[in-house]
N, CA, C and O atoms as a Tripos MOL2 file, in Angstrom:
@<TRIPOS>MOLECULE
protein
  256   255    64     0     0
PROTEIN
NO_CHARGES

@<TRIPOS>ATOM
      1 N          10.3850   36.8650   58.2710 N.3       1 UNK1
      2 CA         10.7490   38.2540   58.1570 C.3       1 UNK1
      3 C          11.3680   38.4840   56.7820 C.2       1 UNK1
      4 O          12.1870   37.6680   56.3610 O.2       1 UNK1
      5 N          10.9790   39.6760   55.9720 N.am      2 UNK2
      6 CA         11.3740   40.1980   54.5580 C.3       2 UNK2
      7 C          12.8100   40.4500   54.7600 C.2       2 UNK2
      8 O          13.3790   39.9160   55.7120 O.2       2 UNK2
      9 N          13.4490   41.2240   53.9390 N.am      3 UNK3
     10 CA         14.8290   41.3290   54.0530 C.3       3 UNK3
     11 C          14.2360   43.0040   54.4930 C.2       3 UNK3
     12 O          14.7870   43.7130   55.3340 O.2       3 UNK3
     13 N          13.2020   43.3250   53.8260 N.am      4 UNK4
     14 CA         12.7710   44.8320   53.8190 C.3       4 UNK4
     15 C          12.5570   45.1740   55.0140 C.2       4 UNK4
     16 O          12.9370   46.3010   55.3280 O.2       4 UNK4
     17 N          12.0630   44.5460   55.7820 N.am      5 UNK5
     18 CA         11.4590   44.9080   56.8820 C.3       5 UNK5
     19 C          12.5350   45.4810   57.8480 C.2       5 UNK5
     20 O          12.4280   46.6980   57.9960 O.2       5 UNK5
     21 N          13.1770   45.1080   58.2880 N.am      6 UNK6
     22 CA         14.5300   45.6400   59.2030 C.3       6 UNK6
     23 C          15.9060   46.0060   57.8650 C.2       6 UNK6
     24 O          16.8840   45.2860   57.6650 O.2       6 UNK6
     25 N          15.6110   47.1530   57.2130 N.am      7 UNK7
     26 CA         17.1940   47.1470   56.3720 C.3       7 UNK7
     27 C          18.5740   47.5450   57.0710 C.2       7 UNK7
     28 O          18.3390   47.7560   58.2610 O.2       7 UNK7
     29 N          19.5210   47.6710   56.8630 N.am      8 UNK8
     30 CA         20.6310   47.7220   57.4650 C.3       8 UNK8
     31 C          21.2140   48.5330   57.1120 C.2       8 UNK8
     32 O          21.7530   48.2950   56.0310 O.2       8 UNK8
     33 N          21.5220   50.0700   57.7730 N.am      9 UNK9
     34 CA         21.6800   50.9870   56.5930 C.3       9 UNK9
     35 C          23.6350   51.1870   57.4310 C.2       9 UNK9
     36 O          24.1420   51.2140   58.5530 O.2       9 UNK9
     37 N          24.0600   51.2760   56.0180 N.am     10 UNK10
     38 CA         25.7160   51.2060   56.4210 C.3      10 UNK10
     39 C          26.1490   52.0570   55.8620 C.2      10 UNK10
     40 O          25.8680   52.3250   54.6940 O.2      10 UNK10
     41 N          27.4240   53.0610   57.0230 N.am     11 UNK11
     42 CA         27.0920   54.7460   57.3020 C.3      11 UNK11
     43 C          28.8990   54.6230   56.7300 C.2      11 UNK11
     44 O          29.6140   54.2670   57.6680 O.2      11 UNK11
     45 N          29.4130   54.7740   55.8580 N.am     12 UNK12
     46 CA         30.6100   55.1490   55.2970 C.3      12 UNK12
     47 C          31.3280   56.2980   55.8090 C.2      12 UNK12
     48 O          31.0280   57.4790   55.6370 O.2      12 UNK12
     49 N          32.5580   55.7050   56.6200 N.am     13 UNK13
     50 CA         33.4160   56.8100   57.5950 C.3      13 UNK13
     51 C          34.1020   57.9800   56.5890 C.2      13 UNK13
     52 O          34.5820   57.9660   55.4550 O.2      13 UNK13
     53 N          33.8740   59.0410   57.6720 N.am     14 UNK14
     54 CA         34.7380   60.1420   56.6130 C.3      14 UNK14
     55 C          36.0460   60.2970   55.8480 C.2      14 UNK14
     56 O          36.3220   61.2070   55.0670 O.2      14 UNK14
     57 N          37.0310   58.9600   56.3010 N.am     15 UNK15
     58 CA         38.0350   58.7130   55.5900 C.3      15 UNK15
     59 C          37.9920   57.2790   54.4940 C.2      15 UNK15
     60 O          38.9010   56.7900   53.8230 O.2      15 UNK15
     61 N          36.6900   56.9090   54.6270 N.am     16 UNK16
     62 CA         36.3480   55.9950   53.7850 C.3      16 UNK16
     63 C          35.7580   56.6250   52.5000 C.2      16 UNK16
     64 O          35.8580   56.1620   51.3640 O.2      16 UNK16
     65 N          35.0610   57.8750   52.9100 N.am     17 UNK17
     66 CA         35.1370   58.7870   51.9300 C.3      17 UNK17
     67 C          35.7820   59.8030   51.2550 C.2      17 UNK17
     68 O          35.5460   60.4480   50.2330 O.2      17 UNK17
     69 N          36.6170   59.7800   52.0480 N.am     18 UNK18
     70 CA         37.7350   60.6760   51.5630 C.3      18 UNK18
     71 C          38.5800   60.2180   50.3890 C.2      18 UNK18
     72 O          38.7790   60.9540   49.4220 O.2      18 UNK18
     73 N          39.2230   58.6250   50.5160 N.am     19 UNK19
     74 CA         40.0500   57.7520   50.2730 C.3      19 UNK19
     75 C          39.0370   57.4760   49.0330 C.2      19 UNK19
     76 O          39.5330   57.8330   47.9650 O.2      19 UNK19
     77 N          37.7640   56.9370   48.9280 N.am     20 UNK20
     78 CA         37.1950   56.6690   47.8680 C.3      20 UNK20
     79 C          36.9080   58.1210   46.9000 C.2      20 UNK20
     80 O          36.2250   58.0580   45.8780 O.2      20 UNK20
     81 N          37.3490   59.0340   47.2410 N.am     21 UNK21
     82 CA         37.1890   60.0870   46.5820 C.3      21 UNK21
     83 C          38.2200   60.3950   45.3820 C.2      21 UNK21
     84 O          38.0040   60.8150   44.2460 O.2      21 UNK21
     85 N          39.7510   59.9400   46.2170 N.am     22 UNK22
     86 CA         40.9300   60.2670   45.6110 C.3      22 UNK22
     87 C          40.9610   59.1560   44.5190 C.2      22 UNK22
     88 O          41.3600   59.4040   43.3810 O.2      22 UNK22
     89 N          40.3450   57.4040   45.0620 N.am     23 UNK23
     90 CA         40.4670   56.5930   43.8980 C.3      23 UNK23
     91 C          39.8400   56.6350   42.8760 C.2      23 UNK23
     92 O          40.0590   56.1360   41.7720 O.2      23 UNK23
     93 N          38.7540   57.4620   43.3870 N.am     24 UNK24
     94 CA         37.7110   57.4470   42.3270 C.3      24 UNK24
     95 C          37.8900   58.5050   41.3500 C.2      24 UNK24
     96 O          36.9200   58.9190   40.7160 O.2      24 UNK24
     97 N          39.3440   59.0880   41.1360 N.am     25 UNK25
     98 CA         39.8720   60.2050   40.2110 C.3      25 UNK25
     99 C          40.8000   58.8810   39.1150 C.2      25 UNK25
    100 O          41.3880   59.2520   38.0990 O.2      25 UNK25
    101 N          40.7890   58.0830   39.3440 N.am     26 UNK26
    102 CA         42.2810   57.2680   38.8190 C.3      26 UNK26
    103 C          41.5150   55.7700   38.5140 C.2      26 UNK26
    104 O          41.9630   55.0740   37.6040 O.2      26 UNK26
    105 N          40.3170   55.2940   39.3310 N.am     27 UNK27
    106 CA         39.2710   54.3540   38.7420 C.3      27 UNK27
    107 C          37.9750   54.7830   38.4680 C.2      27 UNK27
    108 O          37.2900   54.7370   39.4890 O.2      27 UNK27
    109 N          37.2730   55.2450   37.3360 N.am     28 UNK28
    110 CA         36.1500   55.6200   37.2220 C.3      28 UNK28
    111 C          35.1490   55.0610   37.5680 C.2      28 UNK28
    112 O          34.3870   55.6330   38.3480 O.2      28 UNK28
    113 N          34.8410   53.6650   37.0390 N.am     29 UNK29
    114 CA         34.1320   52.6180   38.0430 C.3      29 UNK29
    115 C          33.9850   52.3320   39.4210 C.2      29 UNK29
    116 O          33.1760   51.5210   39.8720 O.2      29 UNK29
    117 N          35.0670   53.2580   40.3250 N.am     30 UNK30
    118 CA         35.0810   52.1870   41.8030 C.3      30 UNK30
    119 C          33.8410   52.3730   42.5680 C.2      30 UNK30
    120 O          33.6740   51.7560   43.6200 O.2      30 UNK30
    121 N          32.4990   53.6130   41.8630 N.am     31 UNK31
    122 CA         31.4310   53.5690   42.5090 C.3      31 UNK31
    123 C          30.2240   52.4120   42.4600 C.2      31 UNK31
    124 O          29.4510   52.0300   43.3390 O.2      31 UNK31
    125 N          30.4120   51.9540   40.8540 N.am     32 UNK32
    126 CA         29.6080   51.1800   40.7970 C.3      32 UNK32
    127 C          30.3580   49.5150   41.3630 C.2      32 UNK32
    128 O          29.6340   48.5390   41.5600 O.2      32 UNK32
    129 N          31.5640   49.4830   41.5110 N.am     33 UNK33
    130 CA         32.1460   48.4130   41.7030 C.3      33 UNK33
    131 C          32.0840   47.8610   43.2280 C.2      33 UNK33
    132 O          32.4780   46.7890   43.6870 O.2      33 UNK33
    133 N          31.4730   48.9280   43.8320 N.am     34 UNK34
    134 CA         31.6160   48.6530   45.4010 C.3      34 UNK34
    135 C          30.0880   48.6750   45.7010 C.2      34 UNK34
    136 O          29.9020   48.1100   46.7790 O.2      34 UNK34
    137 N          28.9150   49.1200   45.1440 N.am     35 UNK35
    138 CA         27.2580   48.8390   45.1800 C.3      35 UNK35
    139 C          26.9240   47.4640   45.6620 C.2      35 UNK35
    140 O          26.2650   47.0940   46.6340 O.2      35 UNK35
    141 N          27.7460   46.6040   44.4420 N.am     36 UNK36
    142 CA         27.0960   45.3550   44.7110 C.3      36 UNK36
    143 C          27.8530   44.5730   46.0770 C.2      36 UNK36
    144 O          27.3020   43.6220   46.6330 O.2      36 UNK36
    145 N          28.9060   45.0030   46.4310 N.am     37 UNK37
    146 CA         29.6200   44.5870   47.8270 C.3      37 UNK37
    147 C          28.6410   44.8420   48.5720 C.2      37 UNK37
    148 O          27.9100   43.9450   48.9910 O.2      37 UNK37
    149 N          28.4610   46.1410   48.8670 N.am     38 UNK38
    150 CA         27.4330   46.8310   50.1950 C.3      38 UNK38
    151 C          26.0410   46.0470   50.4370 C.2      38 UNK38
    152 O          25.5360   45.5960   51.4650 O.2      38 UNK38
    153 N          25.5070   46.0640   48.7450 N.am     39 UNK39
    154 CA         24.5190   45.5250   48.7370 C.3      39 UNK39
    155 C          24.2530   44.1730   49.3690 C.2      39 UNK39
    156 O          23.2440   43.9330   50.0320 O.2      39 UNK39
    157 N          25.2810   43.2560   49.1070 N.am     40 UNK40
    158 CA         25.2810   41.9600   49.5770 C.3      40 UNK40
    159 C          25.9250   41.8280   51.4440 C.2      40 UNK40
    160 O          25.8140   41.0590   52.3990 O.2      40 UNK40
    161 N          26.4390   42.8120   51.1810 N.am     41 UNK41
    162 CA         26.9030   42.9530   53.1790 C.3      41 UNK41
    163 C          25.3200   43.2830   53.5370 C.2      41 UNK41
    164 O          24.7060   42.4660   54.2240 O.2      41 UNK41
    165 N          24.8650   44.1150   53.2130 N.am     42 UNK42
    166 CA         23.9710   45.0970   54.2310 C.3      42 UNK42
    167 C          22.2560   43.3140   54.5970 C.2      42 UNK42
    168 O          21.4960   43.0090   55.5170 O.2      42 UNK42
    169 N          22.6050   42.7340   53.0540 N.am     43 UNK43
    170 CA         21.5760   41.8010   53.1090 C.3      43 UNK43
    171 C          21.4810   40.7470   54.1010 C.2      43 UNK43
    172 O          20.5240   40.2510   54.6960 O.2      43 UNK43
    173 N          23.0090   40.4940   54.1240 N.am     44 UNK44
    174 CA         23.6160   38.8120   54.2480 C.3      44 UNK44
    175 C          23.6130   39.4580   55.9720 C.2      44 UNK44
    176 O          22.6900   38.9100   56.5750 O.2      44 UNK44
    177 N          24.2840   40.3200   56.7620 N.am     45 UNK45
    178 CA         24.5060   40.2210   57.5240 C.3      45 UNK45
    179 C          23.6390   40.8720   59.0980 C.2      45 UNK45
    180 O          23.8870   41.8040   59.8630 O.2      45 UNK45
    181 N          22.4620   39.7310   59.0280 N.am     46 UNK46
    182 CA         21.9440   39.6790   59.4600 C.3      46 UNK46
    183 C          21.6720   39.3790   61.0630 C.2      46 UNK46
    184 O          21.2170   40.0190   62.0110 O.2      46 UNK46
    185 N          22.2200   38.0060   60.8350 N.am     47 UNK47
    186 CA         22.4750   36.8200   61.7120 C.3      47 UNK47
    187 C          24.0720   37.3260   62.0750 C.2      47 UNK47
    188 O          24.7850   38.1810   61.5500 O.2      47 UNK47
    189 N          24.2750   36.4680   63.1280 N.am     48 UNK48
    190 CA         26.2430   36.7210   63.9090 C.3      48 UNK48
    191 C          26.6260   35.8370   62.7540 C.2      48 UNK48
    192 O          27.2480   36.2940   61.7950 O.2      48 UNK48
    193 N          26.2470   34.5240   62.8380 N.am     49 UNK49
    194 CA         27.0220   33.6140   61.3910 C.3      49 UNK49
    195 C          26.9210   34.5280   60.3530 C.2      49 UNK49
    196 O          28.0440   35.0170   60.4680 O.2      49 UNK49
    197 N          26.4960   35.0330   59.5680 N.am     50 UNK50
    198 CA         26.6890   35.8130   58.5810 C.3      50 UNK50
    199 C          27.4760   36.9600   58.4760 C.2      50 UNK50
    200 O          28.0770   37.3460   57.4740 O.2      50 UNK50
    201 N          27.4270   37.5260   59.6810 N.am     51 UNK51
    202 CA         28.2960   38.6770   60.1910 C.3      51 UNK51
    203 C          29.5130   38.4150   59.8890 C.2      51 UNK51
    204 O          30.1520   39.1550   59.1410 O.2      51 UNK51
    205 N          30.0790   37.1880   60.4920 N.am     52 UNK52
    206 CA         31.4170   36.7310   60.9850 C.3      52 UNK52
    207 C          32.0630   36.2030   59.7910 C.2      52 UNK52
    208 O          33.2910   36.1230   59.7550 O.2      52 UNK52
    209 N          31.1440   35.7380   58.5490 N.am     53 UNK53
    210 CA         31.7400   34.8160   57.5010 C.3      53 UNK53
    211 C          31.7760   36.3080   56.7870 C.2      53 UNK53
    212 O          32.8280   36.5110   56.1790 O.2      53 UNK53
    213 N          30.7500   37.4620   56.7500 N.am     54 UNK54
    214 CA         31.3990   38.6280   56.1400 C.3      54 UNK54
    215 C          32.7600   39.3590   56.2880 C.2      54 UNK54
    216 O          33.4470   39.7960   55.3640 O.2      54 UNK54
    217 N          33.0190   39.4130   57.5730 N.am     55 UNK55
    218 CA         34.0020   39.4890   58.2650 C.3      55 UNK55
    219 C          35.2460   38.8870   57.4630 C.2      55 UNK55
    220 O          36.0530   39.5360   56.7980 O.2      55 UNK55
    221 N          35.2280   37.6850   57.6440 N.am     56 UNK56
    222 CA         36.5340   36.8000   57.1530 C.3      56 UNK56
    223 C          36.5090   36.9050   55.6010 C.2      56 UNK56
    224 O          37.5770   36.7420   55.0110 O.2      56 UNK56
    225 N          35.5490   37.1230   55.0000 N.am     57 UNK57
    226 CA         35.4480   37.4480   53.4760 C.3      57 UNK57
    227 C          36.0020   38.6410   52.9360 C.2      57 UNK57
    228 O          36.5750   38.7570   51.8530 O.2      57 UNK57
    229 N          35.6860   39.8780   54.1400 N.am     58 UNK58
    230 CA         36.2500   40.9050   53.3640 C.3      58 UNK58
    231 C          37.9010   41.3600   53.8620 C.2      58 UNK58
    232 O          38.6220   42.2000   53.3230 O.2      58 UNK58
    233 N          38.1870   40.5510   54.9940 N.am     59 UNK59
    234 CA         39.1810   40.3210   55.1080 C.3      59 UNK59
    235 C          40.0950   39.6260   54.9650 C.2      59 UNK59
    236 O          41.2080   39.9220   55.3990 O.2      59 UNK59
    237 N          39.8390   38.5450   54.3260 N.am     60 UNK60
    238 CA         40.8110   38.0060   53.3690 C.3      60 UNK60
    239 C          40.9390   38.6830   52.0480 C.2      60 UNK60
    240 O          42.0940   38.6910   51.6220 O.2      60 UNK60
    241 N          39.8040   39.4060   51.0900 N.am     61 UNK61
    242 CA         39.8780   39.9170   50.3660 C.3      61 UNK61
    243 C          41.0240   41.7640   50.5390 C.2      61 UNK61
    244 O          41.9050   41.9320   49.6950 O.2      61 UNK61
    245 N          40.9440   42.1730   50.9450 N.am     62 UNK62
    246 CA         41.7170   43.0310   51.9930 C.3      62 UNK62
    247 C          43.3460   42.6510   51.9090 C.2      62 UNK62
    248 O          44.0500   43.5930   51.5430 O.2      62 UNK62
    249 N          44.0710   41.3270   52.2140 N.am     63 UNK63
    250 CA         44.7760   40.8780   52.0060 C.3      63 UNK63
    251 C          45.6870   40.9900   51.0000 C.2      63 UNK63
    252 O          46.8370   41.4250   50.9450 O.2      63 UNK63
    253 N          44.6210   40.3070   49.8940 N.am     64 UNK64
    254 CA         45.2390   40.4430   48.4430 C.3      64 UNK64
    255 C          45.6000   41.7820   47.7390 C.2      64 UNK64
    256 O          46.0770   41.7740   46.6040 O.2      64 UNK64
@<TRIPOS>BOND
     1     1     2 1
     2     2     3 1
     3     3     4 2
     4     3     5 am
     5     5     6 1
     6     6     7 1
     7     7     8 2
     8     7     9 am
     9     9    10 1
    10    10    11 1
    11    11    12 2
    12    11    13 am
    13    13    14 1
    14    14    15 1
    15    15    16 2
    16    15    17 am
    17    17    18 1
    18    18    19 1
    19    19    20 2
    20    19    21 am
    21    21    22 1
    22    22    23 1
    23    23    24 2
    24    23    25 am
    25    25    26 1
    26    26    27 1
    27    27    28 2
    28    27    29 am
    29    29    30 1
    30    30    31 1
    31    31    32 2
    32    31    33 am
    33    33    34 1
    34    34    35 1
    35    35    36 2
    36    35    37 am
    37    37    38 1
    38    38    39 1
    39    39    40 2
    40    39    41 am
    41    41    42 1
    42    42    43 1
    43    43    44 2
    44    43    45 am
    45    45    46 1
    46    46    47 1
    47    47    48 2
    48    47    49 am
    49    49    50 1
    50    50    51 1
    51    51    52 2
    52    51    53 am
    53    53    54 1
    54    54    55 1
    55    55    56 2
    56    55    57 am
    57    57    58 1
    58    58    59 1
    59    59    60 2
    60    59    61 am
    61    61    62 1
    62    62    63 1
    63    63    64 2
    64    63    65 am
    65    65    66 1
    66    66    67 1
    67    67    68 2
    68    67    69 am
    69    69    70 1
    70    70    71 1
    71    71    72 2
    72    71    73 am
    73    73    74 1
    74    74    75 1
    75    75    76 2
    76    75    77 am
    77    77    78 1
    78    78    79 1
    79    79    80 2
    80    79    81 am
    81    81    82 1
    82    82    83 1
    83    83    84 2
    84    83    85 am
    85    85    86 1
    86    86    87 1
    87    87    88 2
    88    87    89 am
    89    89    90 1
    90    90    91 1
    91    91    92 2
    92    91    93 am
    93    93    94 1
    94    94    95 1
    95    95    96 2
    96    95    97 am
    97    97    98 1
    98    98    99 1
    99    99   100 2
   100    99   101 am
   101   101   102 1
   102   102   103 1
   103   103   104 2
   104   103   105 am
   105   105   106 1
   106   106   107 1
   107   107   108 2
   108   107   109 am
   109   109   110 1
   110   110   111 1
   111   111   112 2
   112   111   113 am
   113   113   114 1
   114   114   115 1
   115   115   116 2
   116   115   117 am
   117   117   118 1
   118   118   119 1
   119   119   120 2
   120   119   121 am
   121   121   122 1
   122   122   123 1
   123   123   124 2
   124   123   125 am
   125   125   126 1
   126   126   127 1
   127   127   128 2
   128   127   129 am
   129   129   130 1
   130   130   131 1
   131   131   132 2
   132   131   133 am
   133   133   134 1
   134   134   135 1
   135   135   136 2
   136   135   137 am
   137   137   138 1
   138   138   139 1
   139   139   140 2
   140   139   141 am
   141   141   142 1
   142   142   143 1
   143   143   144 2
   144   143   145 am
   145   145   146 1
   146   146   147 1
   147   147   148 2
   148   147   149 am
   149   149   150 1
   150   150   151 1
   151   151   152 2
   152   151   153 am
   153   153   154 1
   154   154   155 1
   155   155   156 2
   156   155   157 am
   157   157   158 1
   158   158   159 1
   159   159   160 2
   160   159   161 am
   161   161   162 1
   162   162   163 1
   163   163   164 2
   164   163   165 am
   165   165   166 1
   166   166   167 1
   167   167   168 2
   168   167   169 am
   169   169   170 1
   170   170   171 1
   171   171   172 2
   172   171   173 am
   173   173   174 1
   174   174   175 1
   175   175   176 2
   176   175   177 am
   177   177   178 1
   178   178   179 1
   179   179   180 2
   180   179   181 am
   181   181   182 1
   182   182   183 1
   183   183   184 2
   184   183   185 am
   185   185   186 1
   186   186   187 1
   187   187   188 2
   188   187   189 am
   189   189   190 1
   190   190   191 1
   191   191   192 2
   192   191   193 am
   193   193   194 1
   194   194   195 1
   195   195   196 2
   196   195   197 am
   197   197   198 1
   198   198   199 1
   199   199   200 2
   200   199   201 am
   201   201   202 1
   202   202   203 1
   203   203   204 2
   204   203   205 am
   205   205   206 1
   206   206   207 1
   207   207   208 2
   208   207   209 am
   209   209   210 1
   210   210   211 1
   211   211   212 2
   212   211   213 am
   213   213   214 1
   214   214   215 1
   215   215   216 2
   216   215   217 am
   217   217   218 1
   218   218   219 1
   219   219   220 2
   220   219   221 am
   221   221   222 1
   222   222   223 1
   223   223   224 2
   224   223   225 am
   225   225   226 1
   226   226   227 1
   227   227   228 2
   228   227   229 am
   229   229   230 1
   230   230   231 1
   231   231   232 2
   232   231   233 am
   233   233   234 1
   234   234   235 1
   235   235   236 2
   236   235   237 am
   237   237   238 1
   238   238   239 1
   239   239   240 2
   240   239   241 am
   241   241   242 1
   242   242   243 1
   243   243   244 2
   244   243   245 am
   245   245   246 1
   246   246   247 1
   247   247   248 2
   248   247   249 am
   249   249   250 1
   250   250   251 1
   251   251   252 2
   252   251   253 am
   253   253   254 1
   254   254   255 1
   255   255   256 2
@<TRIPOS>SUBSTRUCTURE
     1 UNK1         2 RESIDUE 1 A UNK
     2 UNK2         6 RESIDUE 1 A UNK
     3 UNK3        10 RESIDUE 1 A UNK
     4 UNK4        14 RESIDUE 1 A UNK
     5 UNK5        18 RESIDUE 1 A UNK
     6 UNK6        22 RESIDUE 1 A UNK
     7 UNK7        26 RESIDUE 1 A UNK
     8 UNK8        30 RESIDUE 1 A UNK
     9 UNK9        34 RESIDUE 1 A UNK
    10 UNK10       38 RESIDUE 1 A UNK
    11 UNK11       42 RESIDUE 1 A UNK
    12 UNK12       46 RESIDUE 1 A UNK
    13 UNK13       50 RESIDUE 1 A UNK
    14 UNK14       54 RESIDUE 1 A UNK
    15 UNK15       58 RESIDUE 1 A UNK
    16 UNK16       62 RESIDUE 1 A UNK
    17 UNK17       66 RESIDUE 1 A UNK
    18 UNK18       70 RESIDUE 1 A UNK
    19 UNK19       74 RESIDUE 1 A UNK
    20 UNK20       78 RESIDUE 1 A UNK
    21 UNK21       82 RESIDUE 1 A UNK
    22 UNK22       86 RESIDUE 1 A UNK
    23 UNK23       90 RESIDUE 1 A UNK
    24 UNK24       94 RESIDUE 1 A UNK
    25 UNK25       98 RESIDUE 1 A UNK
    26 UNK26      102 RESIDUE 1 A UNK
    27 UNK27      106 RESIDUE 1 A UNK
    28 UNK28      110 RESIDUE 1 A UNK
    29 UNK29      114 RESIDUE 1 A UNK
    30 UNK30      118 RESIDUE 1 A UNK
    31 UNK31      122 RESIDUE 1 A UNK
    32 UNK32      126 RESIDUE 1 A UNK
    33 UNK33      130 RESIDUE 1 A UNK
    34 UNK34      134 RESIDUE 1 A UNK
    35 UNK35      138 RESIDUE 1 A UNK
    36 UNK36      142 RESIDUE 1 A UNK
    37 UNK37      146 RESIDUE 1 A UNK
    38 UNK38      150 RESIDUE 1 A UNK
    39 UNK39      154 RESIDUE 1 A UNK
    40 UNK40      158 RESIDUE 1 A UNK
    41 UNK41      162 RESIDUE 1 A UNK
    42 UNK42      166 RESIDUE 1 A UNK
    43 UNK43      170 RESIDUE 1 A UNK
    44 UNK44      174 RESIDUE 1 A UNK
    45 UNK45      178 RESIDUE 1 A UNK
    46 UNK46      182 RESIDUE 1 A UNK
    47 UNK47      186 RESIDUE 1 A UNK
    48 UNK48      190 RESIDUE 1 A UNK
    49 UNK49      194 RESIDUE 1 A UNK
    50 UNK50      198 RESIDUE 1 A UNK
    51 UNK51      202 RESIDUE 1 A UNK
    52 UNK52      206 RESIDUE 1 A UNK
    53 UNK53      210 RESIDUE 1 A UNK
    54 UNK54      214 RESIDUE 1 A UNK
    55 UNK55      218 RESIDUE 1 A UNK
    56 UNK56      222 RESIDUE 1 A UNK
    57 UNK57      226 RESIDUE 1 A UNK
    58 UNK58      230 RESIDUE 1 A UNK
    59 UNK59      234 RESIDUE 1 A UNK
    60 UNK60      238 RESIDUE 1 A UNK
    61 UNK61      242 RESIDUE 1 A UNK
    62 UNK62      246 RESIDUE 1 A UNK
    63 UNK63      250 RESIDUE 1 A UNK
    64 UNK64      254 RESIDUE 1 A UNK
């Protein structure tokens, strides 16, 4: 199976947009800085193992 064939389309909550709205007055970049995140979630997480190591990735990152 392609990666194309089933894509994973990931639906950004209205306070996820809200919040990226206000940062994105004070970081000009944070649109292109968060593409390649999505991009690599929407690919990788396919499988539950992949899911779950996304999971702990963006939540440890989250952390810091």
């Amino acid at each position: 199976m392609s990666i194309n064939e089933n894509p994973i389309e990931i639906r950004l909550t209205p306070r996820f947009q809200k919040d990226l709205k206000i940062l994105a007055k004070r970081y000009r970049s944070i649109r292109q800085d968060l593409q390649p995140l999505l991009q690599i979630y929407s690919s990788n997480c396919r499988t539950k193992k992949n899911r779950r190591a996304n999971r702990r990735m963006l939540s440890k990152n989250s952390k810091t």
